[in-house]
Short mmCIF file of N, CA and C in Angstrom, two decimals:
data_model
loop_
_atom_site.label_atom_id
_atom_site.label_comp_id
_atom_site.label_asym_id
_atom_site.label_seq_id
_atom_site.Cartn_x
_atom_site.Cartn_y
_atom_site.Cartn_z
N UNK A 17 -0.39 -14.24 30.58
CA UNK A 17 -0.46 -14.97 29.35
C UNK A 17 0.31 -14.21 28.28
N UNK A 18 1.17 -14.68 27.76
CA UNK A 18 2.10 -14.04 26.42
C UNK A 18 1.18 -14.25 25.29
N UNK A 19 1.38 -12.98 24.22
CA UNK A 19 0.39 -12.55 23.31
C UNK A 19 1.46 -13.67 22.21
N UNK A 20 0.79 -14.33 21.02
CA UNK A 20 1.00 -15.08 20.12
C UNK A 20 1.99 -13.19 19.15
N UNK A 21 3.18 -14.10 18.63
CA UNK A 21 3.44 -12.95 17.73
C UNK A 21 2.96 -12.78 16.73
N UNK A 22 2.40 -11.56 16.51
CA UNK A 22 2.15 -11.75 14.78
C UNK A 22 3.17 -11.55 13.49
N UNK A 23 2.58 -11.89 12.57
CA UNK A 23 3.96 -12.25 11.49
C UNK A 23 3.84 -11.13 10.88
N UNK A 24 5.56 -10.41 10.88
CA UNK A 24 5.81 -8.96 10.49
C UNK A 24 6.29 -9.09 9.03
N UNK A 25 5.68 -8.31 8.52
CA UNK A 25 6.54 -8.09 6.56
C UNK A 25 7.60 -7.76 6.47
N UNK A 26 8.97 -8.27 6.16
CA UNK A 26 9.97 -7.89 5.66
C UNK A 26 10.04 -6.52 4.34
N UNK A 27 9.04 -6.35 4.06
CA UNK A 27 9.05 -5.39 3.24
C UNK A 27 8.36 -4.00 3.67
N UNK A 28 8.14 -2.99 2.79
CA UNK A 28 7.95 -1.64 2.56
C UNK A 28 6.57 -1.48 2.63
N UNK A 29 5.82 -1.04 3.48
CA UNK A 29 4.63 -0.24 2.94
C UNK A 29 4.67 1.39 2.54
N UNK A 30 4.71 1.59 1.38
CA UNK A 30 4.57 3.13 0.72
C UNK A 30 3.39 3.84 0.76
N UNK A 31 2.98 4.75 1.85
CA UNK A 31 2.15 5.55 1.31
C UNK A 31 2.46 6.99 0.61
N UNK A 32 1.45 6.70 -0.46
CA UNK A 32 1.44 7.85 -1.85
C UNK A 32 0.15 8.65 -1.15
N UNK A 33 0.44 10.14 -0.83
CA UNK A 33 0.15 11.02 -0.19
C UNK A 33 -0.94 12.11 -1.36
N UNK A 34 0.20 12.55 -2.46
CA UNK A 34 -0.18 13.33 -3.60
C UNK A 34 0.22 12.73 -4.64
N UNK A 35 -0.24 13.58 -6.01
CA UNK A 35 0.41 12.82 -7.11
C UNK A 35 2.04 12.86 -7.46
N UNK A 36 2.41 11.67 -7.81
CA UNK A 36 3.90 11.58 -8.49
C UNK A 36 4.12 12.04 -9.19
N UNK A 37 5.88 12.50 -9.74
CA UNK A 37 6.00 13.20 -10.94
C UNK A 37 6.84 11.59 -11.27
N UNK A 38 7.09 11.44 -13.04
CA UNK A 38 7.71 10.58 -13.39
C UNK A 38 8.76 10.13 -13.19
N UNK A 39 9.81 10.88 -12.26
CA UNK A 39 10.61 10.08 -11.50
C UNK A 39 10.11 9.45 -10.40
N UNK A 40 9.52 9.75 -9.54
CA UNK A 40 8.64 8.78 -8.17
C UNK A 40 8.17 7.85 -8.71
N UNK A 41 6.88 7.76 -9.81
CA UNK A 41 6.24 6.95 -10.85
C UNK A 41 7.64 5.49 -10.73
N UNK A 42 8.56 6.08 -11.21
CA UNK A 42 9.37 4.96 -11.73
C UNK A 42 9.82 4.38 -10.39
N UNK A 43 10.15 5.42 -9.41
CA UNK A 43 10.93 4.26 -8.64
C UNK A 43 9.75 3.79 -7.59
N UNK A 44 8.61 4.24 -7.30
CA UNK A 44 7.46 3.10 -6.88
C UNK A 44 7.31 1.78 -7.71
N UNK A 45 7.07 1.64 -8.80
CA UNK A 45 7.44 0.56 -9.82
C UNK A 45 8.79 -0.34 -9.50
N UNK A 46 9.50 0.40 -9.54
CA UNK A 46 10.45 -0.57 -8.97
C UNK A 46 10.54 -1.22 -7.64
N UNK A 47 10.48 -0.23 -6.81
CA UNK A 47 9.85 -0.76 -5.83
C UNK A 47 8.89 -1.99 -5.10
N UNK A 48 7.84 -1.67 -6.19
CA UNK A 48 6.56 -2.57 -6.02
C UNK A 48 7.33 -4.23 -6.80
N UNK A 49 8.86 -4.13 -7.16
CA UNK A 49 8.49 -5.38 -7.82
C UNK A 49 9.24 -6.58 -6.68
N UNK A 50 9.71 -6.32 -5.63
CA UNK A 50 9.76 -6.58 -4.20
C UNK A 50 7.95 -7.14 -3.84
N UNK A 51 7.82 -8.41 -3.94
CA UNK A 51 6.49 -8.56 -3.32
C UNK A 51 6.00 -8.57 -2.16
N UNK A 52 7.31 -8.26 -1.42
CA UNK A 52 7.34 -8.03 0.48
C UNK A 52 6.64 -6.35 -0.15
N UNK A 53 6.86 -5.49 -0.45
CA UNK A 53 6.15 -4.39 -0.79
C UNK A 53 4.97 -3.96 -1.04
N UNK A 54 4.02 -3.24 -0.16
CA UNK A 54 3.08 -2.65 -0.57
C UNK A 54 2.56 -0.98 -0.74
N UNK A 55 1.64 -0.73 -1.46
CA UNK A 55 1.48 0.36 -1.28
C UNK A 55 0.21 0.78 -1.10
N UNK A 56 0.11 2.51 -0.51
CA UNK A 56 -1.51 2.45 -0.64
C UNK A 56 -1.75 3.81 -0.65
N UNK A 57 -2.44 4.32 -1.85
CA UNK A 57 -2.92 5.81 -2.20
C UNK A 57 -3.49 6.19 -1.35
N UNK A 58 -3.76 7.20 -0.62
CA UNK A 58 -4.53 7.82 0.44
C UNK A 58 -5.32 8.86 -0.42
N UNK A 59 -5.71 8.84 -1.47
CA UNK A 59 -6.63 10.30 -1.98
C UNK A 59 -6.81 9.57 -3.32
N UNK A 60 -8.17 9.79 -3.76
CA UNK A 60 -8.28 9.13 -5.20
C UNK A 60 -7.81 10.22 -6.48
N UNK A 61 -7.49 11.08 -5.86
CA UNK A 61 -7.08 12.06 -7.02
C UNK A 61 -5.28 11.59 -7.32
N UNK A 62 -4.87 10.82 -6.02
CA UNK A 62 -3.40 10.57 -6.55
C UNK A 62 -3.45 9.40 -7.21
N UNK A 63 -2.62 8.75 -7.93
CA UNK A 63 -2.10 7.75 -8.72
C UNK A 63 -2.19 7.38 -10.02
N UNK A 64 -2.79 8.68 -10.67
CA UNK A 64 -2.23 8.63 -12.04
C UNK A 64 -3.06 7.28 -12.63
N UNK A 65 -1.76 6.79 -13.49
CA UNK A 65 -2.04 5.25 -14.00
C UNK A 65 -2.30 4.68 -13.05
N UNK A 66 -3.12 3.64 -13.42
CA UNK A 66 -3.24 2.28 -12.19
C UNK A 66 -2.06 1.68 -12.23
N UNK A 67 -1.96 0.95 -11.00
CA UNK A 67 -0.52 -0.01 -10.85
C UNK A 67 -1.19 -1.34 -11.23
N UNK A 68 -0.64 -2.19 -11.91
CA UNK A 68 -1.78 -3.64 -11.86
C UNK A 68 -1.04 -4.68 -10.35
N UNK A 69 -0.80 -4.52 -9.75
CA UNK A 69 0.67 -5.18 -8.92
C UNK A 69 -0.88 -5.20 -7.73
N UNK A 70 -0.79 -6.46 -7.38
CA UNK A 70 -1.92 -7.11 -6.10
C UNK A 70 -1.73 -6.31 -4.88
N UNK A 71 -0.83 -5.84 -4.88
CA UNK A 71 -0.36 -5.20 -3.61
C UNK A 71 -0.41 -3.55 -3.39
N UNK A 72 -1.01 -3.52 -4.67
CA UNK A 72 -1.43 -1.78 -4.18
C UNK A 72 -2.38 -1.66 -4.12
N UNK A 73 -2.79 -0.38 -3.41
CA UNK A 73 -4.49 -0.43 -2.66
C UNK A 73 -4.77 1.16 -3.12
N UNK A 74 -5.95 1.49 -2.44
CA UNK A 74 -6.23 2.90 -2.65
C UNK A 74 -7.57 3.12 -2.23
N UNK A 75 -7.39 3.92 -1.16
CA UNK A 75 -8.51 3.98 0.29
C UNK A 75 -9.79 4.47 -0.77
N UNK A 76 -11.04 4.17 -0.16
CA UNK A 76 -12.29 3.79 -0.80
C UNK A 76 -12.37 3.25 -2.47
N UNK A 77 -11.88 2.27 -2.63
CA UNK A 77 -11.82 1.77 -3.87
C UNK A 77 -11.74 -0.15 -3.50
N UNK A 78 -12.20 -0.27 -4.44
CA UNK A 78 -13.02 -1.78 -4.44
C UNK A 78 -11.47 -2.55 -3.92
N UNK A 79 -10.79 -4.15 -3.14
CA UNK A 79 -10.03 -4.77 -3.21
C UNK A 79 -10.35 -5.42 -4.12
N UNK A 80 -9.31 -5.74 -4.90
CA UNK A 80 -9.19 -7.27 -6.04
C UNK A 80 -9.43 -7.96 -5.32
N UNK A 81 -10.52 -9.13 -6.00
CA UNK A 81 -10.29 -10.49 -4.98
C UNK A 81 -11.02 -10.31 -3.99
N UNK A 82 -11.77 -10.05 -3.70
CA UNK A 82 -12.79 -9.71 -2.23
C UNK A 82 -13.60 -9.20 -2.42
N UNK A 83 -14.32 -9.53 -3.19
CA UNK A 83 -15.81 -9.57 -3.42
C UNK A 83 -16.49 -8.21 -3.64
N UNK A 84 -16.07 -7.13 -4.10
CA UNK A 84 -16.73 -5.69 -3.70
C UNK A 84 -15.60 -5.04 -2.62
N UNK A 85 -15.58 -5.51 -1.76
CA UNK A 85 -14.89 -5.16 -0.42
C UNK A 85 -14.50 -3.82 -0.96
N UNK A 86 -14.70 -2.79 0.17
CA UNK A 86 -13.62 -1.43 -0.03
C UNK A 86 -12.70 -1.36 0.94
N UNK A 87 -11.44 -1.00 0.61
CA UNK A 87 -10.29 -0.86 1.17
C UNK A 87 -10.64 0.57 2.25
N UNK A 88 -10.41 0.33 3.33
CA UNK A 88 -10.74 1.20 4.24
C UNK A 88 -9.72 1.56 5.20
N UNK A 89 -9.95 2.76 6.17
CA UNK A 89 -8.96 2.74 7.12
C UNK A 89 -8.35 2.02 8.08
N UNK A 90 -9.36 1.09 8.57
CA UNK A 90 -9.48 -0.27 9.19
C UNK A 90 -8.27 -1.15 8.60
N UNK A 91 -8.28 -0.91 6.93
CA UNK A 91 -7.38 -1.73 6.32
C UNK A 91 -6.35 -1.34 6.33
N UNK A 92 -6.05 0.05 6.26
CA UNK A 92 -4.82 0.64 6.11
C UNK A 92 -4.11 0.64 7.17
N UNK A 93 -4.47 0.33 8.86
CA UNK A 93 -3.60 0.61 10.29
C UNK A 93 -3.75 -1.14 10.63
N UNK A 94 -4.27 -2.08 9.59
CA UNK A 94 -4.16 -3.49 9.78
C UNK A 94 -2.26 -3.33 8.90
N UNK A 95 -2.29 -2.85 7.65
CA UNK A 95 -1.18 -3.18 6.73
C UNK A 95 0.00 -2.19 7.96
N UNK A 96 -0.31 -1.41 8.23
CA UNK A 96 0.62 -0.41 9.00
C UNK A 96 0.89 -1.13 10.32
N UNK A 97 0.63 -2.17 10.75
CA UNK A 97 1.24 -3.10 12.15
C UNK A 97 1.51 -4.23 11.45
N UNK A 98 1.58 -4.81 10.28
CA UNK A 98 2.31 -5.79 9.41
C UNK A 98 3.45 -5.40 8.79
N UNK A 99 3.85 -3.77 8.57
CA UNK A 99 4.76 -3.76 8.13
C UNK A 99 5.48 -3.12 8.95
N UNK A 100 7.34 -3.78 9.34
CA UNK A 100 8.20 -2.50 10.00
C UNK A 100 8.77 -1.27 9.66
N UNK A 101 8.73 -1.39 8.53
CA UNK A 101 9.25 -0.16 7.61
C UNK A 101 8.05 0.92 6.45
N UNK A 102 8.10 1.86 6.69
CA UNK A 102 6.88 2.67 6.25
C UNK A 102 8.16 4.04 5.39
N UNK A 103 7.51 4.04 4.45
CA UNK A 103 7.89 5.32 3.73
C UNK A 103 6.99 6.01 2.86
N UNK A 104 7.04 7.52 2.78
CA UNK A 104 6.00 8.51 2.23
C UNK A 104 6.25 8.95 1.64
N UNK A 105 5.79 8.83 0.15
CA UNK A 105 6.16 9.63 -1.07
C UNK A 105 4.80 10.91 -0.96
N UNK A 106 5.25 11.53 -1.41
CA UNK A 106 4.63 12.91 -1.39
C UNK A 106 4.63 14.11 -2.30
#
């Protein structure tokens, strides 16, 4: 039996590792304005300002839009087989 494909993101998932200095800051922002783009803080001590952009996440912290829900690891290796392209700011 052939597996149904699943539908791959044309865009970027960024994971933010540590904190940014204000050049990274800027070009994640730019980045993020690609809505094929997502991102997702791995440490609550990184990210500074909040991003307001639907598409950034940040492991144990509430999802927009989902009731309470916390963004978990579960969530993070779901976004990491949706996207083909992965890059690590650090």
């Amino acid at each position: 039996m052939k597996r149904p494909e699943t539908q791959k993101s044309n865009g970027i998932l960024i994971l933010v590792r540590s904190p940014l200095d204000p050049a990274r800051i800027t070009l994640l922002k730019k980045m993020l304005q690609n809505p094929g783009n997502s991102a997702v803080f791995l440490h609550p001590s990184v990210g500074g300002k909040p991003f307001g952009e639907k598409n950034v996440f940040r492991l144990g912290e509430k999802i927009p839009d989902q009731d309470g829900r916390i963004f978990s690891w579960q969530d993070l290796y779901a976004l990491i087989r949706l996207h083909q392209r992965i890059l690590t700011l650090s």
